[in-house]
Amino acid sequence: MNSFHEVWENVSIYCRSRIHEVAYNTWIQTLQPVELKNSIVTVRAKSDYQKLIVESHYLELLSDGFEEIFGFPITVQITVGETEPQKQNTLLDETENKYTFDNFVVGSSNKFAHAASLAVAKDPGHAYNPFFIYGSPGLGKTHLLNAIRNEIKKNNPNMTVVYTQGESFMNEILEAINNVSTVDFREKYRKADVLFIDDIQFIAGKEATQVEFFNTFEALYRDNKQIIVTSDRLPKDIKSLDERIRGRLEMGLMADIQQPDFETRVLIIRKKAQALNFHIPDIVVQFIANQLKNNIRQLEGIVNKLYAYHNLGEEPTLSGASTLINEIKKDDMPEPITIDQIIENVGSAFDVTPADICSGKQNAEIANARHIAIYIARQVTGLPLKTIGKGFGRNHATVSASLKKVESDIKRNTRIKATIEDIIKNITAK
Ligand code: ADP
Ligand code: MG
């Protein structure tokens, strides 16, 4: 087991099989592992109340779970807080080390993207520039991106490599603008020898972010600096993407990743198990490959879970795998999208706060975002107008007026239509 998060996964499974499901979901599942130091494990609760409950009822269970995994006694302590500080960074660091060409399984679905990635990694700035990888979630875009990054860092320690995600790029820009520190931002991106942006689709429709990306792109490209970008769809299908950016991205090499075929899925399962030094019988491997077809992240998830059970003394069987697969398929059902999520996404697209959207403010920008959020809520949730109105603190008639307004705007203005389509895509793809 190589990370504290994996240990935590094991402990969760241990607890889950020992207490009532409702109790598990309410009190244990929502805990977050923080650190392990000198036989003391720190776990974070979301509220003082959760801390109280866990301390009074589940502390022993948790320490037993840790002891089972580690083989020595562990003291568990609970802290309280919303989010883990610097989560973003640890996440990036973890992916950075984890994803290499060595552990990327090549099959017909990704052969082309893989070969092109190797070429770019070998000769950044010269092979294919820009290089654009696209494909559905969970098929290996981020993996390839990091494999390229690792290879370039290894072979060119002097190169300045800048790696970010579309969403972070956007947030950084907004922050820089708010703090009037756009100079630092430019400095950071323009001194890159290689710029990686994962999931660029998130910058679409965001005016300031797109301008900054375009200028960065131009500056880097002019100097033969390598630009590598991923997205869940082709530039032409990112509807509200700035025309000029679209043109630039299409100018280089575009490589897609398709869904893996059966053989590739089998190989991936084997490779993931091998990395854990864990044997899964062929019949179980094939069964999983047969059942889970369109997301490699799920294949990996199931290997990790089987491994966690294995550490608790349960060897992988067909029926065990089948239960896990059913769970994954159940989780896979799209969670209903809430009005709050919609308000948040629309707010971020138009740079308006959720509170403003739900307020009575009538200035044009806010009112426009509000109309659009209402329209999207109706499209995506299909809830009755009255319920939607409640979500926005408004009555049925206002909702109806917003819908009419946006419907007529869409007819007149293709840009609005494109922006709305992208927002809906981003909300439903998450
Ligand atoms: P995406 O960025 O396209 O959503 P990721 O790159 O995050 O997908 O891949 C999801 C998971 O599947 C990762 O853990 C990654 O290592 C794994 N994965 C994807 N493709 C492959 C592959 N060809 N070989 C090995 N692992 C893969
Ligand atoms: Mg990704």
XYZ file of C-alpha atoms and ligand atoms in Angstrom:
458
model
C 0.000 0.000 0.000
C 1.603 3.219 -0.965
C -0.437 6.080 0.268
C -2.275 7.128 3.333
C -5.380 7.509 1.212
C -5.254 3.837 0.319
C -4.882 2.946 3.973
C -7.915 5.062 4.670
C -9.850 3.266 1.965
C -9.055 -0.019 3.707
C -10.057 1.279 7.092
C -13.328 2.571 5.640
C -14.085 -0.858 4.286
C -13.257 -2.347 7.666
C -15.675 0.000 9.411
C -18.347 -0.361 6.803
C -18.687 -4.070 7.322
C -19.055 -3.588 11.060
C -21.651 -0.893 11.528
C -25.036 -0.056 10.109
C -24.961 1.390 6.606
C -26.723 4.570 7.628
C -24.276 5.141 10.443
C -21.401 4.458 8.106
C -22.654 6.870 5.467
C -23.371 9.587 7.978
C -20.394 9.448 10.289
C -17.522 7.558 8.725
C -17.707 8.008 4.980
C -17.612 11.782 5.273
C -14.416 11.783 7.354
C -11.225 12.816 5.632
C -7.813 11.320 6.345
C -5.284 14.030 7.189
C -2.027 12.481 8.321
C -0.249 9.677 10.082
C 2.563 10.648 12.426
C 4.187 8.605 15.233
C 1.338 6.101 15.473
C -1.191 8.902 15.643
C -3.676 9.194 12.850
C -5.529 12.459 12.332
C -8.887 12.397 10.632
C -10.987 15.426 9.810
C -14.681 15.731 10.577
C -16.873 18.235 8.798
C -18.479 19.653 11.946
C -18.085 19.781 15.687
C -21.128 17.592 15.907
C -19.640 14.895 13.729
C -16.462 15.059 15.791
C -18.480 14.595 18.964
C -20.329 11.579 17.594
C -17.261 9.931 16.162
C -15.322 10.476 19.375
C -18.060 9.068 21.526
C -19.034 6.108 19.329
C -16.532 5.181 16.685
C -13.058 5.961 17.919
C -12.380 2.398 18.946
C -13.711 1.031 15.683
C -11.432 3.362 13.744
C -8.340 2.527 15.751
C -9.109 -1.189 15.438
C -9.367 -0.674 11.683
C -6.009 1.052 11.522
C -4.420 -1.554 13.739
C -5.737 -4.294 11.461
C -4.035 -2.651 8.481
C -0.797 -1.531 10.107
C -0.360 -4.404 12.505
C 0.390 -2.129 15.462
C -1.753 -0.004 17.766
C -2.826 3.381 16.466
C -4.318 6.344 18.237
C -6.959 8.185 16.264
C -7.650 11.857 16.772
C -10.349 13.932 15.147
C -10.047 17.526 13.984
C -12.687 19.732 12.436
C -12.606 21.779 9.267
C -14.125 22.078 5.850
C -11.356 21.485 3.365
C -7.904 20.124 3.362
C -5.396 22.915 2.905
C -3.483 22.760 -0.363
C -5.544 19.880 -1.580
C -5.014 21.018 -5.124
C -1.265 20.779 -4.848
C -1.096 17.359 -3.301
C -3.465 16.207 -5.958
C -1.256 17.536 -8.698
C 1.875 16.151 -7.076
C 0.315 12.743 -6.746
C -0.758 12.596 -10.366
C 2.577 13.931 -11.403
C 4.455 10.971 -10.024
C 1.873 8.358 -10.696
C 1.369 8.745 -14.421
C 4.175 7.699 -16.749
C 4.550 6.165 -20.191
C 5.712 2.969 -18.504
C 2.422 2.381 -16.794
C 0.265 3.489 -19.713
C -1.229 0.525 -21.557
C -1.314 1.010 -25.302
C -4.160 -0.393 -27.378
C -5.934 0.486 -30.577
C -8.054 3.069 -28.749
C -5.111 5.232 -27.730
C -2.278 4.155 -30.008
C -2.221 7.367 -31.987
C -2.450 9.698 -28.998
C 0.262 7.685 -27.278
C 2.651 7.798 -30.237
C 2.119 11.517 -30.696
C 2.654 12.090 -26.964
C 5.956 10.259 -27.137
C 7.029 12.374 -30.082
C 6.124 15.598 -28.287
C 7.889 14.466 -25.125
C 11.008 13.707 -27.096
C 11.248 16.983 -28.922
C 9.131 19.641 -27.216
C 8.376 22.686 -29.327
C 9.185 20.963 -32.578
C 7.214 17.786 -33.131
C 3.609 18.891 -32.942
C 2.671 22.282 -31.673
C 0.168 22.819 -30.200
C -0.692 19.288 -29.245
C -4.330 18.654 -28.406
C -5.589 15.429 -26.778
C -9.317 14.868 -26.524
C -11.679 12.132 -25.376
C -14.375 11.245 -22.855
C -13.657 11.335 -19.127
C -11.663 8.508 -17.602
C -9.868 7.400 -20.760
C -6.350 8.576 -20.004
C -5.923 12.206 -21.100
C -4.523 13.397 -17.792
C -2.372 10.300 -17.623
C -0.787 10.998 -21.002
C -0.362 14.668 -20.191
C 1.586 13.791 -17.063
C 3.575 11.108 -18.830
C 4.743 13.780 -21.259
C 5.481 16.121 -18.403
C 7.549 13.522 -16.547
C 9.498 12.599 -19.617
C 10.268 16.214 -20.480
C 11.340 16.991 -16.921
C 13.567 13.950 -16.859
C 15.291 14.727 -20.133
C 15.363 18.502 -19.873
C 15.843 19.469 -16.245
C 16.480 23.055 -17.275
C 13.221 23.589 -19.036
C 10.509 25.538 -17.260
C 7.423 23.398 -17.238
C 4.108 24.949 -16.252
C 1.179 22.657 -15.613
C -2.346 23.718 -14.817
C -5.993 22.887 -15.342
C -8.493 24.946 -17.282
C -10.444 25.698 -14.154
C -7.375 26.679 -12.123
C -6.129 28.849 -14.947
C -9.434 30.659 -14.910
C -9.429 31.074 -11.121
C -5.873 32.340 -11.145
C -6.757 34.919 -13.735
C -9.783 36.136 -11.824
C -7.736 36.343 -8.662
C -4.951 38.180 -10.432
C -7.412 40.670 -11.850
C -8.989 41.220 -8.438
C -5.615 41.769 -6.830
C -4.323 43.770 -9.758
C -1.411 41.349 -10.020
C -1.778 40.249 -13.621
C 1.918 40.916 -14.114
C 2.884 37.975 -11.906
C 0.418 35.818 -13.700
C 1.847 36.691 -17.095
C 5.347 36.248 -15.826
C 4.522 32.749 -14.635
C 2.947 31.599 -17.865
C 5.086 33.390 -20.365
C 8.347 32.080 -19.061
C 7.178 28.518 -19.693
C 9.149 26.392 -22.118
C 6.345 23.898 -21.992
C 2.787 24.766 -21.013
C 0.287 22.064 -20.075
C -3.393 22.828 -19.646
C -5.632 19.950 -18.663
C -9.357 20.229 -19.416
C -9.266 23.491 -21.298
C -12.991 23.348 -22.010
C -13.563 25.188 -18.732
C -12.142 28.445 -20.024
C -14.714 28.659 -22.815
C -17.022 31.624 -22.659
C -14.980 33.325 -19.939
C -13.946 36.539 -21.560
C -10.946 37.669 -19.505
C -9.580 34.150 -19.202
C -9.787 33.553 -22.910
C -8.055 36.808 -23.753
C -5.244 35.934 -21.374
C -4.964 32.412 -22.726
C -4.881 33.667 -26.281
C -2.119 36.160 -25.522
C -0.127 33.553 -23.629
C -0.553 31.151 -26.496
C 0.650 33.682 -29.028
C 3.682 34.635 -26.988
C 4.739 31.035 -26.381
C 3.994 29.804 -29.853
C 5.998 32.588 -31.441
C 9.027 31.445 -29.464
C 8.551 27.787 -30.368
C 7.505 26.869 -26.874
C 5.488 23.697 -26.594
C 1.785 23.949 -25.742
C -0.130 20.820 -24.763
C -3.811 20.876 -24.032
C -6.531 18.344 -23.283
C -10.275 18.561 -23.510
C -13.273 16.281 -23.343
C -14.252 17.351 -26.864
C -12.922 18.813 -30.077
C -12.371 22.577 -30.265
C -15.245 22.877 -32.706
C -17.549 21.255 -30.166
C -16.636 23.680 -27.404
C -19.326 26.047 -28.478
C -18.472 29.235 -26.639
C -14.748 28.969 -27.220
C -13.256 32.114 -28.709
C -12.905 31.694 -32.489
C -9.263 32.679 -32.447
C -8.414 30.162 -29.754
C -10.293 27.487 -31.630
C -8.281 28.266 -34.731
C -4.997 28.081 -32.844
C -5.814 24.773 -31.187
C -6.848 23.239 -34.485
C -3.645 24.361 -36.088
C -1.476 21.707 -34.443
C -2.016 18.011 -33.997
C -5.284 16.751 -32.554
C -5.294 13.209 -31.186
C -8.308 11.441 -29.768
C -8.606 8.654 -27.227
C -11.427 6.219 -27.769
C -12.978 3.663 -25.479
C -10.633 0.731 -24.932
C -11.456 -2.628 -26.467
C -11.732 -5.816 -24.440
C -8.070 -6.827 -24.750
C -6.895 -3.413 -23.661
C -9.236 -3.450 -20.691
C -7.854 -6.817 -19.637
C -4.302 -5.531 -19.941
C -5.112 -2.445 -17.927
C -6.643 -4.450 -15.101
C -3.608 -6.727 -15.059
C -1.200 -3.822 -15.095
C -2.965 -2.031 -12.254
C -2.982 -5.221 -10.165
C 0.651 -5.883 -10.988
C 1.608 -2.439 -9.756
C 0.145 -3.429 -6.390
C 1.838 -6.804 -6.513
C -1.571 -8.341 -6.385
C -2.881 -11.351 -8.274
C -6.411 -11.425 -9.654
C -7.524 -14.718 -11.230
C -7.995 -14.522 -15.013
C -11.633 -15.333 -14.841
C -12.254 -12.397 -12.519
C -10.158 -10.099 -14.700
C -12.154 -11.069 -17.757
C -15.410 -10.725 -15.961
C -14.564 -7.162 -14.920
C -13.353 -6.288 -18.420
C -16.617 -7.559 -19.794
C -18.735 -5.571 -17.419
C -16.997 -2.210 -17.304
C -16.411 -0.910 -20.778
C -16.203 2.789 -20.960
C -14.179 4.227 -18.152
C -10.668 3.193 -17.206
C -10.910 5.039 -13.913
C -13.583 2.533 -12.925
C -11.365 -0.405 -13.839
C -8.682 1.029 -11.633
C -11.172 1.699 -8.851
C -12.293 -1.880 -8.799
C -8.756 -3.229 -8.704
C -8.032 -0.960 -5.730
C -11.141 -2.123 -3.935
C -10.404 -5.806 -4.538
C -6.939 -5.130 -3.238
C -8.302 -3.471 -0.134
C -10.433 -6.549 0.549
C -7.465 -8.770 -0.143
C -5.581 -6.924 2.588
C -8.373 -7.817 4.931
C -8.057 -11.463 4.009
C -10.712 -11.725 1.305
C -9.446 -12.991 -2.025
C -10.965 -11.732 -5.291
C -13.840 -13.855 -6.544
C -16.436 -13.502 -9.259
C -19.189 -12.792 -6.793
C -17.079 -10.227 -4.936
C -16.262 -8.489 -8.205
C -19.858 -8.623 -9.253
C -21.016 -6.854 -6.080
C -18.423 -4.136 -6.570
C -19.371 -3.713 -10.212
C -23.002 -3.281 -9.266
C -22.028 -0.626 -6.775
C -20.016 1.197 -9.407
C -22.837 1.003 -11.892
C -25.199 2.370 -9.307
C -22.799 5.234 -8.534
C -22.530 5.769 -12.233
C -26.136 6.814 -12.507
C -25.890 10.532 -12.898
C -26.704 12.250 -9.654
C -29.585 14.622 -10.045
C -28.244 18.088 -10.704
C -29.346 20.648 -8.154
C -30.432 24.204 -8.757
C -27.608 25.354 -6.491
C -25.060 23.664 -8.728
C -26.565 25.393 -11.717
C -26.493 28.772 -10.009
C -22.870 28.250 -9.094
C -21.832 27.262 -12.606
C -23.709 30.063 -14.288
C -22.293 32.473 -11.729
C -18.770 31.396 -12.516
C -19.403 31.608 -16.261
C -20.608 35.191 -15.957
C -18.446 36.183 -13.019
C -21.438 36.900 -10.813
C -21.843 35.499 -7.292
C -24.559 32.944 -6.501
C -25.881 35.371 -3.881
C -26.324 38.032 -6.549
C -28.161 35.633 -8.820
C -30.647 34.910 -6.061
C -30.872 38.550 -4.977
C -33.295 41.196 -6.162
C -30.542 43.142 -7.921
C -31.542 44.251 -11.374
C -28.341 45.422 -13.006
C -27.992 44.002 -16.479
C -25.198 41.519 -15.865
C -26.775 39.992 -12.798
C -30.256 39.885 -14.287
C -28.893 38.241 -17.409
C -27.061 35.563 -15.428
C -30.221 35.000 -13.418
C -32.402 34.531 -16.514
C -29.915 32.093 -17.951
C -29.598 30.142 -14.710
C -33.372 29.837 -14.565
C -33.496 28.707 -18.163
C -30.786 26.090 -17.616
C -32.452 24.906 -14.414
C -35.623 24.282 -16.354
C -33.777 22.501 -19.176
C -31.615 20.331 -16.987
C -33.841 19.491 -14.034
C -37.222 19.594 -15.732
C -38.680 20.652 -12.368
C -41.983 22.531 -12.309
C -41.717 26.320 -12.595
C -42.853 26.798 -9.039
C -40.068 24.626 -7.642
C -37.498 26.340 -9.809
C -38.787 29.694 -8.607
C -38.227 28.606 -5.004
C -34.606 27.771 -5.795
C -34.102 31.359 -6.896
C -36.323 32.971 -4.293
C -38.829 33.947 -6.986
C -42.362 33.201 -8.021
C -43.735 31.198 -10.880
C -44.444 34.255 -13.065
C -40.852 35.550 -12.865
C -39.544 32.140 -13.869
C -41.877 32.053 -16.789
C -40.768 35.542 -17.893
C -37.095 34.545 -17.684
C -37.715 31.471 -19.801
C -39.436 33.534 -22.478
C -36.677 36.083 -22.487
C -33.896 33.533 -22.890
C -35.826 31.614 -25.528
C -36.105 34.733 -27.629
C -32.463 35.722 -26.941
C -31.325 32.329 -28.164
C -33.161 32.804 -31.416
C -31.500 36.131 -32.061
C -28.035 35.473 -30.741
C -26.066 32.324 -31.513
C -23.411 33.259 -28.982
C -25.830 33.030 -26.112
C -26.986 29.697 -27.399
C -23.398 28.443 -27.525
C -22.635 29.698 -24.019
C -25.694 27.967 -22.638
C -24.840 24.715 -24.388
C -21.348 24.769 -22.927
C -22.558 25.509 -19.427
C -25.008 22.625 -19.645
C -22.257 20.346 -20.916
C -19.907 21.353 -18.143
C -22.547 20.833 -15.493
C -23.646 17.445 -16.752
C -20.134 16.170 -17.456
C -18.868 16.716 -13.930
P -9.098 11.543 -18.214
O -8.111 12.625 -17.907
O -9.219 11.249 -19.664
O -10.421 11.764 -17.584
P -7.283 9.928 -16.661
O -6.034 10.193 -17.382
O -7.475 10.627 -15.366
O -8.550 10.194 -17.584
O -7.422 8.361 -16.468
C -8.271 7.784 -15.503
C -7.550 6.651 -14.821
O -7.366 5.604 -15.746
C -6.181 7.057 -14.354
O -5.927 6.502 -13.086
C -5.242 6.489 -15.378
O -4.017 6.080 -14.836
C -5.999 5.295 -15.893
N -5.708 5.040 -17.308
C -6.297 5.627 -18.374
N -5.800 5.141 -19.529
C -4.872 4.225 -19.177
C -3.998 3.367 -19.902
N -4.005 3.339 -21.240
N -3.174 2.577 -19.213
C -3.170 2.573 -17.857
N -3.976 3.340 -17.108
C -4.814 4.168 -17.739
Mg -8.427 14.329 -16.800
